[in-house]
Every structure is written in structure tokens, then in C-alpha cells.
Amino acid sequence: MKKRLNMAEQSMKANILTAALPYIQKYAGKIVVIKYGGNAMTNDELKQDVMSDIILLNQVGIKVVLVHGGGPEITGTMQAMGIESKFINGLRYTSEEAVKVVQMVLCGKTNKDLVKLICKSGGRAIGLCGLDGAMISTKKLEGQDDLGFVGDITAIDPTPILDIMNAGYIPVIAAVGVDDSGQVYNINADTAAAAIATSLKAENIILMTDIRGLMLDPEDPSSFISEAKVCELEAMIQDGVVTGGMIPKVRCCAYAVDGGVQKAFMIDGRIPHAILIEMFSDEGIGTMIHK
Amino acid sequence: MKKRLNMAEQSMKANILTAALPYIQKYAGKIVVIKYGGNAMTNDELKQDVMSDIILLNQVGIKVVLVHGGGPEITGTMQAMGIESKFINGLRYTSEEAVKVVQMVLCGKTNKDLVKLICKSGGRAIGLCGLDGAMISTKKLEGQDDLGFVGDITAIDPTPILDIMNAGYIPVIAAVGVDDSGQVYNINADTAAAAIATSLKAENIILMTDIRGLMLDPEDPSSFISEAKVCELEAMIQDGVVTGGMIPKVRCCAYAVDGGVQKAFMIDGRIPHAILIEMFSDEGIGTMIHK
Amino acid sequence: MKKRLNMAEQSMKANILTAALPYIQKYAGKIVVIKYGGNAMTNDELKQDVMSDIILLNQVGIKVVLVHGGGPEITGTMQAMGIESKFINGLRYTSEEAVKVVQMVLCGKTNKDLVKLICKSGGRAIGLCGLDGAMISTKKLEGQDDLGFVGDITAIDPTPILDIMNAGYIPVIAAVGVDDSGQVYNINADTAAAAIATSLKAENIILMTDIRGLMLDPEDPSSFISEAKVCELEAMIQDGVVTGGMIPKVRCCAYAVDGGVQKAFMIDGRIPHAILIEMFSDEGIGTMIHK
Amino acid sequence: MKKRLNMAEQSMKANILTAALPYIQKYAGKIVVIKYGGNAMTNDELKQDVMSDIILLNQVGIKVVLVHGGGPEITGTMQAMGIESKFINGLRYTSEEAVKVVQMVLCGKTNKDLVKLICKSGGRAIGLCGLDGAMISTKKLEGQDDLGFVGDITAIDPTPILDIMNAGYIPVIAAVGVDDSGQVYNINADTAAAAIATSLKAENIILMTDIRGLMLDPEDPSSFISEAKVCELEAMIQDGVVTGGMIPKVRCCAYAVDGGVQKAFMIDGRIPHAILIEMFSDEGIGTMIHK
Amino acid sequence: MKKRLNMAEQSMKANILTAALPYIQKYAGKIVVIKYGGNAMTNDELKQDVMSDIILLNQVGIKVVLVHGGGPEITGTMQAMGIESKFINGLRYTSEEAVKVVQMVLCGKTNKDLVKLICKSGGRAIGLCGLDGAMISTKKLEGQDDLGFVGDITAIDPTPILDIMNAGYIPVIAAVGVDDSGQVYNINADTAAAAIATSLKAENIILMTDIRGLMLDPEDPSSFISEAKVCELEAMIQDGVVTGGMIPKVRCCAYAVDGGVQKAFMIDGRIPHAILIEMFSDEGIGTMIHK
Amino acid sequence: MKKRLNMAEQSMKANILTAALPYIQKYAGKIVVIKYGGNAMTNDELKQDVMSDIILLNQVGIKVVLVHGGGPEITGTMQAMGIESKFINGLRYTSEEAVKVVQMVLCGKTNKDLVKLICKSGGRAIGLCGLDGAMISTKKLEGQDDLGFVGDITAIDPTPILDIMNAGYIPVIAAVGVDDSGQVYNINADTAAAAIATSLKAENIILMTDIRGLMLDPEDPSSFISEAKVCELEAMIQDGVVTGGMIPKVRCCAYAVDGGVQKAFMIDGRIPHAILIEMFSDEGIGTMIHK
């Protein structure tokens, strides 16, 4: 015998599901690239929420691609293996030894753990990295300082991602690349996500962060910036509205939108189901960058 | 600028959407035949709810087929046209004049109005009847009394329904059939839905009614029967648990389940979003018949 | 045992079939839109001939689309329902009540009766109207007089027609449309046929009429105009060669040809098998309009 | 300006075309293997008629396969090349020299001339023989007398024929085969046609002959046998009803019908459009063999 | 029990196979048209080598099309049939009688013998000529002298070749064409190969000849020209470097390369496996013409 | 200008390529699972040879699946991370800490390095493990001793492998599996390869080892066993012919062959191009197990 049912609750649930319909229709068949990182990746409960969101989006016909970097696991493994971390002007230097650990942890641990989690929740995922089908071509990142084996993306071949996606899987992609000589590089995951989104002609890119979004005054919640045009961003950097670690993130958004992605979102990954809330409400939860 | 967002509310909504995921996964790619009728068809608000439910189910990958009869509209048009209603032992007799009105109202008004409503809400529907592709073959229903042009289904050709469904539309089907000589017949819509569900090897059939479901004692809500096996049904009829108009409905369910449909549901169409509640909760809302 | 065979007759038949080959080859795979109406629609024998012609064309690989309006059936039903017909400057006014009857009769009676007839003769037809897949978008027709719910086509979505056609069915289309608010409109069937032919990039459009075709002098059969260029038509209207009800028909032809349809024909639907004769002979039977 | 039209004639033509519809519907999508030979192959007018019939059948959706042997052309070329014809007990002996001429004439002249004729009349044909795709495997025919390189079919691979057919061409097949060692053999074309029809699971096989069909008394036209069952044939041979060259033909028909072909026809190729008359009338023109 | 294995030999073989990989990868999926003729066609051992090469290329994913003319077989058959050879200014005149023999021998003997040989070696070939699908349209070649039925190609329809190729067969094509009236023409096989290669947008065309390739001094092997640009060819003809029968061959190469074929090769068909050596080594064996 | 060519050498090469044709034809379209391991995986030159062999096989139409375990890299990383290796009766115990390192090294390092190597040599590979698409289901291996997180395969879902293969990639699979609770297990790679081969209905499985193959007397090369039947294997184990580490390998072969794989090979991975030599010669190089 089936259990009793709270009718009022059920009715409310049905109303909420029905209210999601226009958003589902809007995104159906579209590609959404999600850069996964921060607290949402370290907190187990948030992690499970993200996986649920992704499987739900995928199930209702939205083509989700998950891009991730590493995080504490890399540092932990390097420490455990006694590999010293070197810093150049405050930026981490990736030695030849280190890039091997990066590949091993990103592609073998972080990536496959995510794949496992999605599959365990009833989704179908396949874990890839920039080496699979040689899809992320890189060269050494040129800059003020020599950061070692940190890569600059020179080309993305979206074919393997599309093949995996069209066969019905959620592609989970670790941000490492390779050059013609076979040298592997560590790549910034935000940058990788933006390049992948552009190559896939994605509808949206969503960067998960650990802050609320852009604010005119970080102390004043009411100064939250819920949307901005690409053309306004550089001024916001000049004016000090966008600072520190948000600068490269904002530039990734601008890169993607300039490259044809319709909208870029920076959302607060600390909020449970942040992805679903952002995509399935008019108000959204984070800062939206558009043309 | 986007509007403010009530975070607690959004979070709750996201939880509810996520909670629907297992049900969506369970039904993905399956065919569900819904017999639409009763109050849910005359009350405008309930009607809109049903359409929303159907579009939502379709959007998340469940293949919905809507089967309907007529209702007050037929009587109204017959009255307006001055066609007298004749009754035999309390059962309506369908004269040659009447069956023409039935076809006209069912296929031209009820059917196309439903199609219009679905399309207006963002769905894609095509309206069919048993004459399209000659898909519902009928002969005169034999019985105690001669009820005129009331049809007994002899064969269903599911091809047109499958073709329409596979081209991405929600088929909306008016319950009229045709015999080899071209004579049109009025068909009981529950019976049509059961025959269609069987021919489509549907996962579920859902009959929308105007009562709560089966009950041991109609006065006692706690005597509600939430599930029953096909083999128990005839005894329930003998014992007077199932009476009156519920007898043919219960037999339709039995017919469908015997014919390979996994589960048949009789749900209370007076409850908003009854379809969604039934399909997206473990408890369900109506009476489920299974093997 | 098989019957005896008249050899001379058979030989003649074979010669005639063989003579049809070049025409079959010429139209194979092409789309031909036929506007069905007039006597060919009210006379049962002519009706059967039209259905045979259509099935034959379809069977030999020509993609036929049948578009129809209503006719006496609408007036009859309105009278039977006691709905008064209102006229504005001699043109019928379509009240809100009337447009409901139009939809009901066109989509439920005329349309499905045609579908039934085609299927009974061994063809495969599906009956559609402008509401199915929301394929005919309309707005209120603006003009000198307010004619009520008479529609002006704003867009045709040919997808549902193509989907039905590619699944192997003959689409039979009732000329009603719908606006964004869900209001249904009566549409002139010639206009609908021309718009549909254009949206389908049809090879030909054939308008069935109750007159012989264009004539310089209606009294003189020898003045029959067997072909005319689009650019000559307006002068013919100015000169009084084309008059009355033929003016909108001629303009439909011009619209279609200007929109990319190769040839438009106005043929005399009172002649048995007029469609076949027009398409399968060099001389043709009616007036052909081309670029 | 288009020419005048004889309306009565056109009407009659339309009626005849319409009368063909049920036959076209009956055979649509079915495979019909035609063994072409005799007068129909040597008389230019009859030849053109056969080609027209075949293209028409193909155009209306019937899948025609043409199988042919040689005829006077082989003898002519052998004579011209000074190759002596040797006879064993009245049967022609195919020497190694002769089989080379057979291949050359059948595959290079007869076959390609037929292909050319079909293409010139607007059809699309491709000429094959048993060597193409090694589709007709043969061994030396064992019998009372050694007839040289006369082949006995051991296997047919229908794939090349189906591939050609599915790509939209009419396959024209010369009756030569090959053994494992690469030795080419002359094959009886009736036998080849029957084996091909069986391997293709054809609906019908039609053997074109130079006689009226089977007759109880060859002198009495009224004794014509319009149909016979396979099980009756051997008795007819025993009783001397079927004699001489008709015996192997009748056995080919029996072989095909036993192998799953629905009906086998022996028709009089001297009658213009004999194929069309046989297929498009209830009475037929020749003798039909069935189960 | 398996036989003993010479390990050094096997290892060497494996190295050679592995060394072929880059060439296989380079040509995979590309179309290569081979004009087959000369000694490679008359010497049985060379013939078998060519067939092996073609099957191997086809098996590793290269789409090979074989085009051939006739040779001694035509002359032989004409002599055997007592048809006199007429010469105009040293060039053979193709009479109406002669062109019939050409067709018969080329399409019936040479072509089908090649098909047989490929199939016997495990390949899948289908023999075509310009008459199949009417794919080579020709007119009478105009020139100084009337050479009779020698054809000038006016159009190639590559569809039949592509259809055959895509169905997995190696097309073997005899160089005869046809005009609108159905008249067959003898065509130069080099010219046919070049026109076919152009119509197929082939990667390479390979002309098999009986000389080493282009040489500055025919007496001096060291003066061999291994590659030349199209723009250099006319000067080479003017300067007498290219003479006699090589002039039309060189012009065929130029025609193909100008028409979009990447590279044209003239290779020495007297060398066993000349095709494989040319395609699977950097140095090549013959003269390469490119843009 | 192209380089000179040694004609004798080229001719020999062509002969060798041609000699490979029958083997290529034999395996075309078939699936071959290769268990990669031992010296062939640690020696860089041998590694490159294996990759070349695999790409070549793949390029000529053989569907290769590469399955691998770990090796010294796991031990090295565990040592570097200070994880102690525990042994139970001489067998390594996989602790919870250890299985995490196994996953990380196998899936992130070994697997992706192989993928990189194949792509660098012009192949297209994608790296998978048993977690991708949850394709290798495992439970804890039951045995005499508790070996920790060593897995016993309960089911293989070949879909992800087939999807990847059909999209044109070489699947490279790391031997780790997962149970319903999400616990990861280390799996013996030979066992994984055998189970995968069986689930894919592979033609062959090839186990790369570091010994010559089975021998009656390990000291006597002439006692080499080049083939054996499955039914003979257990007796060979009983008789001490198969000993030590070869016993599980031999049982893997038996398992695969019993499961429908045509042939299982144990080859000496220390021999360069051992795979190619085994597959492309009649004699082979290792021990073949068959039904």
C-alpha cells in the first residue's frame, strides 16, 4: 500500500514544477558550460546539489558540459609526495614534477570522482581532459614571470565533446592541455571553460565562485550588480569595482560573450542549487554578463 | 536590472525540482496515454493546469498522448441544432444525425481547442481523430440495446500516432472511429484510450475522473484504495465496491494492463495538477491498477 | 479462373499509361498544392474523382497538399444553430459566434470527411488546420469594412506540413488561423493555399473553380486564355477581362508565382479528373499563370 | 500558347489512369523480376515498349529488376569471329572460346544497350552481370551431355542488386556467372531470373516468351490456361500439356514460387506493353503460376 | 600446429607496415582515380599486382576508382570479325561498326575481367561504363581530321560512381560515352580519367604508362623529372622535353590539377606495385604534377 | 625535388604490404581487445611500437580496444606519498588509501599518457575507466585472504566503449571498477580485458606478457606451445606445464573464449611489434587459445 499524501504540499510542488516549464523550454537543446570550483567542490553537500542540478538540466534536454580545475587535492598530493611549491611574485610556479601531479590528480582523481558521483545519482557521465582526442592545444603561457608549465590555449577541437554529448553523456572535462611535443600544461579552469564554451557555440557559461557576484561596494549587499554589458567591464576594472581574483573571471566572461556565447554568469557556489536558481528564475542569483 | 530574489523561496523551489528528478528519469522516453475528461475539461483553470502538466511531461522527455471525448459541448450543439436526444433504457442513442454532430464537435471544436491551448502555452500539438490515417477501425457496438452509431473498436493502427510523436508533437486524439464502409462511430473515450495505450505499448494510462478514486466506503475517506491488482477487480465489482460509472472505467484499466500497459491510474481531475502529482510522487493521488 | 481480356482495350490502356510517364517523371518529388472547392466539393461524383486524382498523384511520387475552405455546410450549420448571418456592404461578417461554427465545421466535418474519403480509397491522409502546430499565424484582416473574425495571414510555419508529408501522408488542411492571443480566424482558402504553397516552395498551385478559366469574352469559348504572365494580370483586371470573384483568385496566383511557385493553374473543377488532365497533358485544361 | 485539347479523350485518359491506381497501390514498394527475351528483345518497337513499361513501373514505386540472356547477337558475333558452333545431341556446346564471346556480347553489348535505352527514355539504369560483386556463383552444369561452360547456379548474393536498387537505379543483369577459380559460365537466363527473384524475395517474376502461354490444346485459343498451381505443373508435363521449351520455363516458375516468390507469370512478349497489361489488369494476359 | 616463424623477417615486415601508416593516414577517406593501361594491363603478373594494390588501398580506407580503355583486345576482336582498320593521317578511324566492337570489348570483356579479378582477390568491384546512369555525356570530337565515333566529353555525372563507392564497391569504369541521340563513342581513357577525377573532386589521379616518367634527356636516367608545376608544362612541350604520346598525357594531368585534383602522377606501370610505391613513399616513383 | 628511391627496397616493401592484405581483410570491422602491460609498457621504444601497431590496426579498419593496469608507477607514487604496502600471504593488500592512489595513477597518469601518445602519433584516442558511464560494476573479491579493495567484476556495460568506438576513437581503458555504494576497486587488468572482450563480443583478445608463451619445458625453446584448446588448459595446469603467474592469464583466456571470443593470444610484449606480427602472419608469435 502506498503512503498517505499531503495534498497541499503536493499541489505546491506541482505549481513549482509547472513554473519551471518556461525556463526548460527556453534552454531545451542548448549547450550550457559550467565551470565548477570553489566551495561547491569541497563541501560534500554542495557537491551533491551541483550534481543533482546538472543531471536535472541534462534530463530536461539541456546539454550540460562540466569543466573543472583542481584545488586542495593537488596541493595535498604534492605535499604528500614531498614536492615543494615554488612561488614567483606570489604566483605558483608549475615545475615539470608538479605538472605531472596536476595531470594525475585532475584527470585521475577529481575528474573521475565527479563522473562517479553523477553516475551514482542516475546520470551518465564520461570524464575527459584536454589530452583526449588532443582536444585542448596549448603553448607555454607568456607573461611577466615564468610560471613553468602553465598553458595558454591555442585551439580547442570540440569534436570529442560533441561526440560524447551526442551519444547522451555529460562530458566532465579536466583543465589540462598538451602541446605538439606532447608536453602537458596546467590550464586555468575558468579560461578553459570560456574557450570550450566558445568552441561549442554554447548558449551560456556559468562560473561558480565563492563570492556573491559583482558589487559596487562589497560591504553593501544592496550595491549588488545583477547584470552588466561586456563593454562596461573594463571601466569597472579601471574604477576598482572589479578587483583581485575577479578580474580574470570577468575577462573570461567577456571573452566568451565576445566569442558568441549568449550570456555569462558568475554565481555564488556556496548557495545550494545555485545553478538551478540562476537558470530557472527571472531574477537569477548572480551577475550576468551579456553583449 | 533584474528583480530582487527571495533566496529561501528559490532554494525551496530548487529542492522541489531536484526532488522530481528520479521521477523524470523513471519515465524518460516512455509513452503515457492520458484520457482527458470531466471537470478538468470544463473548468478553465483546471484545463490550463492539465495543459501545463502535459507540456512539462513532454518537455522532460516523456511521450504524452492525449485522448479525449466530448461532453457538454456535444449536447449544447445538438440542442442548438434542434436535434432531439433519444434514450434507450437510460442510455443515449446516437442517431445518424447525432453522430455527425459528434464528429464535428469532437474533431473540430474540442480537439482543435485543446491543440490551440497546448500550442499557446509553448507546446507543439497536432489534433487527430480515428479517421486520420484510418487509425481507429470500428464496428457497431453489439449489446442488449441498439444504441445507434456507437462503435466497438476492432483495430488500432498506432503508426500515425507514432509518426506524429516521433516528429516531436503531442498527439491529441478525438475518440471517433470509422468502419470499412466509411460510417463514422462515436466511441467511449476511456475505451479508446485503453485501446490506444495497448497498441502503443504505453508505460502508463491515466484516466481523469471526477471522483477521488476507488473506496471501500465512499463516505469514509480513510477507506481509499490506493492500489489494486487486475485480478482483484472483478471481485470488487461483484462485492459492490466498484459501482455505476466506475465499472467500465475499472474494466478499461484492466484491459490496458492485461494488454501490456505497466500501470493504469484513475485520478481525480478536480485536483489541480493531478497528473503531475500522480506521476511525480511515490504516494500518488489516485488508484493504481497493476498486474 | 481469371476473366477474359479485351486485348485491344488493354493495349490502348497501356499506351495511355505509358503516355503519362513523361508527366510523372516531370513532377516526381515535387510539391503541388491544390485548393479544393466549388462544385468539385459538393458533387459526390466529382469529389470521388478529385480524391482518386490526389491519391494517384501521391502514389506516383508527387507530394500533394490539399487545402480547403468550407461552403454550404457552414451556412447550413449556422442556420440550424439559429445564428444569424450579418452582411456588411454585401460581404459576410464573421461574428465571434460564427467563427466558432466555422472552426467546428471546417476542421471537424469538411476536413475529416475528406480525410476519411482519401483513406477509404486506399490513400493515407491526415487532417490539419492552422491551429495544429500553430502553423497559420493570423491577425484581423484590415480593410474598408470590419468583417469580424476574418484573418490576414502573417506567417506560415511549413514544418508540420512537411513532417506529415515526409511521414508519407497527404496533408489535408482547413483554412483557419490563430493569433497570439489564441483567437481563431476564418481565412480565405485561396489565400491560405497560396501562402502555404509559397512557404513550401511548391512547384505548382492549382485552384479549383467553377468556371472555365480566364476568357477575353465570357460568351466566346474561343477567347479562352490558356496562359498568362504574372506581369500581364493587373492590366487584365484594369481592362475588365478579369472581373468579380476571379480578381482575388488571379491575385492569389500572382502572389504564389511571385513567391517562387513555378506555375499557378485555375482549373474548372466541374470537369471530372480536371487535376489529372491539367497535370498530365501538354495542353492542359485551365489557365496557367507563370513568371 | 498551348494547344487545344480534346476533352472527351482527356477524360477517357484520366479514367484509365485512375483505374490503374489499385494496381499501383498493390505493387508499391514490391520487387518484380522480369526475364526479358524473345521477340520483345529483337523487335525495336516492342523493345521500346518494354523499356517504357519498366520505367513507368519503377517511377510509380515498383522495384523492377531486368534479367536478360543473349540471343541472335551471340550467334552473329561468333559467326563473324569464325567460331564454330558445336552441338551435342541437339544442344549447343559452349567451348572456352565461346564463353568468352558470350560474356563479351551479353555484358558489353546486350546489357549496355538496354541500359542506354532505359537512360535515354528518362530512366536510371545500371548494367550488371554475375561477375559484379561476384554475385552469381556457379559450377559446371552436370547433365547427360557435357555442354562445356554452361553454369549451374550455386549461390546468389543479392547485396549488389539491392544496393543498386536502393540507390535508385533499375538493375539490368546479364546472365553469366563465375566459379571460385574465376572461370566464367553461360547461364540460362530464365534460371538466373528465378534464382535472382528468390534471393531478392521478389513479389513476382515475369518470364517474357514468344507464345501465348500454357494451353490444353495449342490449336484452340479457348483452351488457354490463365492460372495454375505449382502442384499441378508436373502432372501437366507428364500429360503432355506442357512440352518442349516450355518445360524448363514452367520449372523456373515453380522454383521461384517454391522459393517464396508470390506469383510467376509467363507472358507473350509479342504483345505490346504485355508487362503493363499483365500487372495492371485483373484478367492478365498470360499464365500465372502460384502456390 | 602453426609453423615456425622467422623472427627477424617478421620484425622487418612489421617495421615496413608501420612505416606505411603515415601514408595511409594521409590518404584515408580520399578519392584516388587510377587510369589503368599499358603493360600493367597485358602482363598477367603486373595485372595481379595492380589488383592487389587497389584492394589494399581500398581496404585501408582510400577510395579507389579504376578507369580503363581497351588495348590489343579491341584490335584482336576487330580482326577476328574481319572489320578493317582505317587510318586517317596515322590516326585510327572509328567507324560505326568499330565503335560497336569497342563497346562490346571494353564493357563486356576488359571491364568485367578486371571486376572478376578484383573480386577473386577478395575485393568488391562493380563494372560500369559511361552508359550506366548515362554518366559520361559526349559529342563527336572535332579536330583536323574526322576520326569517326571518337567522343569529346561534355559532362560527367559523378552520382553513379559515388553511389557505387559509398555502397562499398570499387568502381571499374570503361571509357565509352554516349550522346543525346544514344550514339556511343570511344573515348580516350586518360581524358576520361581526368574528367572523372575532376568531377569527383579526387585527391589524386594516377596515369599508368609504359615509360619511366618525364626526362630532360630520355637517354640519361639522371635527368628524370620527379615533379613539375602545371605552369611549367606548356614550356616543356614547346622545348621538346615532352613529346609524342606524352603530350596528351601531360595535358590530362594539367586538366585534372587545374580542375581541383591535388596531384597528378604519371607512373611506370612496368614496375611491380608501382601504385603502392608511388603512394606510400616520400620519394615516389614517377613524375608528379601539381599546382 | 624529391629524393632518389631505392627501387629494390621499395619493391620489397610493396610486396610486404600486399602480403598483409589477407590479414587486413580477415580482421576488417572486427573488435580486438588488447591487454597492455609488462615490459611493453615500461620500455619507451616498445611503447611507441605498440602505439604504432594499434593506430595501424585501427586505420585499416580493425576496432582496437586497449585495456591496461598500472605497474611501477603505482608503487612509485605510493612510496612517494609514504603509503606503506601491506602484504597478506605474499599478496598485496589494497587499503582504502591505496585504492585512491591506484585510481589517481591509473586513470590520471597511465591512461592519459597512453591517450596522449596515440594522439601524438596521429591516432584518435579517448581515455576511460570503469567509472565512466559506470561501465565496470564490481564487488569486493572474495577469497582465502582479505585483499582489501580488490574488485570482482559483476557486470560490464559495453555501451560507453561502443559509443566511443563508433564515434571513431580508440578506447583506452584503465582497470578500475565501482560498486553500488560508489566504492572504487582495483581490478586485475587481465581479468578486466577478458570481461570487456566478452561483453563486446570481440573477435580476439591479446594479452601482452613478458614471457615467450606456454612451453612444455621452459628451458627448451623447441617445446613452445603455439596453440591449445580451452579444454586442454586445466590439464596443463594440473600437470605443472602452466605455473605461477601464467595460471590466471591462461584462465582469463579460457574465460574469454568460453564467453564467445574467437581466439585468445598470449604474446611476448618484449618483441617489437609483437601485436602486428601475431595478427599479420599465419605462424603467429605467441600461444593461441581457442575452442
PDB file of N, CA and C in Angstrom, chain C residues 142-176:
ATOM      1  N   GLU C 142      -7.481  43.852 -42.058  1.00  0.00           N
ATOM      2  CA  GLU C 142      -7.823  45.280 -42.108  1.00  0.00           C
ATOM      3  C   GLU C 142      -8.372  45.583 -43.491  1.00  0.00           C
ATOM      4  N   GLY C 143      -9.415  46.362 -43.526  1.00  0.00           N
ATOM      5  CA  GLY C 143      -9.942  46.700 -44.831  1.00  0.00           C
ATOM      6  C   GLY C 143     -10.951  47.835 -44.691  1.00  0.00           C
ATOM      7  N   GLN C 144     -11.646  48.097 -45.775  1.00  0.00           N
ATOM      8  CA  GLN C 144     -12.655  49.164 -45.750  1.00  0.00           C
ATOM      9  C   GLN C 144     -13.683  48.891 -44.658  1.00  0.00           C
ATOM     10  N   ASP C 145     -14.176  47.647 -44.669  1.00  0.00           N
ATOM     11  CA  ASP C 145     -15.232  47.285 -43.743  1.00  0.00           C
ATOM     12  C   ASP C 145     -14.698  46.320 -42.686  1.00  0.00           C
ATOM     13  N   ASP C 146     -15.267  46.402 -41.508  1.00  0.00           N
ATOM     14  CA  ASP C 146     -14.911  45.438 -40.457  1.00  0.00           C
ATOM     15  C   ASP C 146     -15.696  44.165 -40.707  1.00  0.00           C
ATOM     16  N   LEU C 147     -14.989  43.108 -41.095  1.00  0.00           N
ATOM     17  CA  LEU C 147     -15.673  41.840 -41.405  1.00  0.00           C
ATOM     18  C   LEU C 147     -15.629  40.862 -40.235  1.00  0.00           C
ATOM     19  N   GLY C 148     -15.256  41.355 -39.047  1.00  0.00           N
ATOM     20  CA  GLY C 148     -15.212  40.493 -37.872  1.00  0.00           C
ATOM     21  C   GLY C 148     -13.985  39.615 -37.874  1.00  0.00           C
ATOM     22  N   PHE C 149     -14.158  38.359 -37.530  1.00  0.00           N
ATOM     23  CA  PHE C 149     -13.015  37.474 -37.360  1.00  0.00           C
ATOM     24  C   PHE C 149     -12.591  36.817 -38.671  1.00  0.00           C
ATOM     25  N   VAL C 150     -12.255  37.669 -39.636  1.00  0.00           N
ATOM     26  CA  VAL C 150     -11.671  37.202 -40.890  1.00  0.00           C
ATOM     27  C   VAL C 150     -10.183  37.509 -40.787  1.00  0.00           C
ATOM     28  N   GLY C 151      -9.368  36.505 -41.065  1.00  0.00           N
ATOM     29  CA  GLY C 151      -7.952  36.650 -40.764  1.00  0.00           C
ATOM     30  C   GLY C 151      -7.089  37.003 -41.958  1.00  0.00           C
ATOM     31  N   ASP C 152      -5.999  37.663 -41.647  1.00  0.00           N
ATOM     32  CA  ASP C 152      -4.959  38.018 -42.605  1.00  0.00           C
ATOM     33  C   ASP C 152      -3.728  37.216 -42.176  1.00  0.00           C
ATOM     34  N   ILE C 153      -3.190  36.409 -43.069  1.00  0.00           N
ATOM     35  CA  ILE C 153      -2.061  35.545 -42.687  1.00  0.00           C
ATOM     36  C   ILE C 153      -0.806  36.371 -42.463  1.00  0.00           C
ATOM     37  N   THR C 154      -0.163  36.194 -41.309  1.00  0.00           N
ATOM     38  CA  THR C 154       1.080  36.927 -41.044  1.00  0.00           C
ATOM     39  C   THR C 154       2.307  36.013 -41.182  1.00  0.00           C
ATOM     40  N   ALA C 155       2.095  34.722 -40.995  1.00  0.00           N
ATOM     41  CA  ALA C 155       3.218  33.777 -41.142  1.00  0.00           C
ATOM     42  C   ALA C 155       2.689  32.355 -41.262  1.00  0.00           C
ATOM     43  N   ILE C 156       3.417  31.559 -42.046  1.00  0.00           N
ATOM     44  CA  ILE C 156       3.117  30.121 -42.138  1.00  0.00           C
ATOM     45  C   ILE C 156       4.346  29.377 -41.644  1.00  0.00           C
ATOM     46  N   ASP C 157       4.172  28.425 -40.751  1.00  0.00           N
ATOM     47  CA  ASP C 157       5.269  27.518 -40.377  1.00  0.00           C
ATOM     48  C   ASP C 157       5.041  26.206 -41.130  1.00  0.00           C
ATOM     49  N   PRO C 158       5.813  25.956 -42.181  1.00  0.00           N
ATOM     50  CA  PRO C 158       5.545  24.762 -43.000  1.00  0.00           C
ATOM     51  C   PRO C 158       5.981  23.453 -42.338  1.00  0.00           C
ATOM     52  N   THR C 159       6.651  23.531 -41.185  1.00  0.00           N
ATOM     53  CA  THR C 159       7.208  22.317 -40.567  1.00  0.00           C
ATOM     54  C   THR C 159       6.175  21.208 -40.357  1.00  0.00           C
ATOM     55  N   PRO C 160       5.016  21.496 -39.728  1.00  0.00           N
ATOM     56  CA  PRO C 160       4.066  20.384 -39.527  1.00  0.00           C
ATOM     57  C   PRO C 160       3.626  19.746 -40.848  1.00  0.00           C
ATOM     58  N   ILE C 161       3.441  20.554 -41.879  1.00  0.00           N
ATOM     59  CA  ILE C 161       3.033  20.006 -43.182  1.00  0.00           C
ATOM     60  C   ILE C 161       4.134  19.108 -43.729  1.00  0.00           C
ATOM     61  N   LEU C 162       5.370  19.593 -43.672  1.00  0.00           N
ATOM     62  CA  LEU C 162       6.497  18.805 -44.171  1.00  0.00           C
ATOM     63  C   LEU C 162       6.678  17.526 -43.361  1.00  0.00           C
ATOM     64  N   ASP C 163       6.526  17.621 -42.046  1.00  0.00           N
ATOM     65  CA  ASP C 163       6.666  16.431 -41.192  1.00  0.00           C
ATOM     66  C   ASP C 163       5.626  15.379 -41.576  1.00  0.00           C
ATOM     67  N   ILE C 164       4.385  15.822 -41.757  1.00  0.00           N
ATOM     68  CA  ILE C 164       3.295  14.900 -42.110  1.00  0.00           C
ATOM     69  C   ILE C 164       3.560  14.301 -43.500  1.00  0.00           C
ATOM     70  N   MET C 165       3.988  15.133 -44.424  1.00  0.00           N
ATOM     71  CA  MET C 165       4.259  14.725 -45.802  1.00  0.00           C
ATOM     72  C   MET C 165       5.413  13.724 -45.836  1.00  0.00           C
ATOM     73  N   ASN C 166       6.481  14.033 -45.108  1.00  0.00           N
ATOM     74  CA  ASN C 166       7.645  13.157 -45.110  1.00  0.00           C
ATOM     75  C   ASN C 166       7.382  11.834 -44.408  1.00  0.00           C
ATOM     76  N   ALA C 167       6.367  11.824 -43.530  1.00  0.00           N
ATOM     77  CA  ALA C 167       5.999  10.546 -42.909  1.00  0.00           C
ATOM     78  C   ALA C 167       5.083   9.762 -43.846  1.00  0.00           C
ATOM     79  N   GLY C 168       4.809  10.298 -45.030  1.00  0.00           N
ATOM     80  CA  GLY C 168       4.089   9.544 -46.055  1.00  0.00           C
ATOM     81  C   GLY C 168       2.587   9.801 -46.145  1.00  0.00           C
ATOM     82  N   TYR C 169       2.116  10.849 -45.500  1.00  0.00           N
ATOM     83  CA  TYR C 169       0.681  11.156 -45.533  1.00  0.00           C
ATOM     84  C   TYR C 169       0.378  12.317 -46.482  1.00  0.00           C
ATOM     85  N   ILE C 170      -0.866  12.360 -46.963  1.00  0.00           N
ATOM     86  CA  ILE C 170      -1.354  13.526 -47.710  1.00  0.00           C
ATOM     87  C   ILE C 170      -1.938  14.494 -46.690  1.00  0.00           C
ATOM     88  N   PRO C 171      -1.341  15.681 -46.540  1.00  0.00           N
ATOM     89  CA  PRO C 171      -1.911  16.637 -45.593  1.00  0.00           C
ATOM     90  C   PRO C 171      -3.156  17.305 -46.191  1.00  0.00           C
ATOM     91  N   VAL C 172      -4.240  17.293 -45.422  1.00  0.00           N
ATOM     92  CA  VAL C 172      -5.477  17.966 -45.821  1.00  0.00           C
ATOM     93  C   VAL C 172      -5.659  19.107 -44.835  1.00  0.00           C
ATOM     94  N   ILE C 173      -5.694  20.342 -45.325  1.00  0.00           N
ATOM     95  CA  ILE C 173      -5.595  21.492 -44.425  1.00  0.00           C
ATOM     96  C   ILE C 173      -6.822  22.396 -44.509  1.00  0.00           C
ATOM     97  N   ALA C 174      -7.464  22.600 -43.355  1.00  0.00           N
ATOM     98  CA  ALA C 174      -8.611  23.513 -43.274  1.00  0.00           C
ATOM     99  C   ALA C 174      -8.110  24.932 -43.042  1.00  0.00           C
ATOM    100  N   ALA C 175      -8.702  25.880 -43.786  1.00  0.00           N
ATOM    101  CA  ALA C 175      -8.205  27.250 -43.787  1.00  0.00           C
ATOM    102  C   ALA C 175      -8.714  28.059 -42.592  1.00  0.00           C
ATOM    103  N   VAL C 176      -8.215  27.765 -41.408  1.00  0.00           N
ATOM    104  CA  VAL C 176      -8.449  28.650 -40.266  1.00  0.00           C
ATOM    105  C   VAL C 176      -7.090  28.957 -39.656  1.00  0.00           C
TER     106      VAL C 176
END
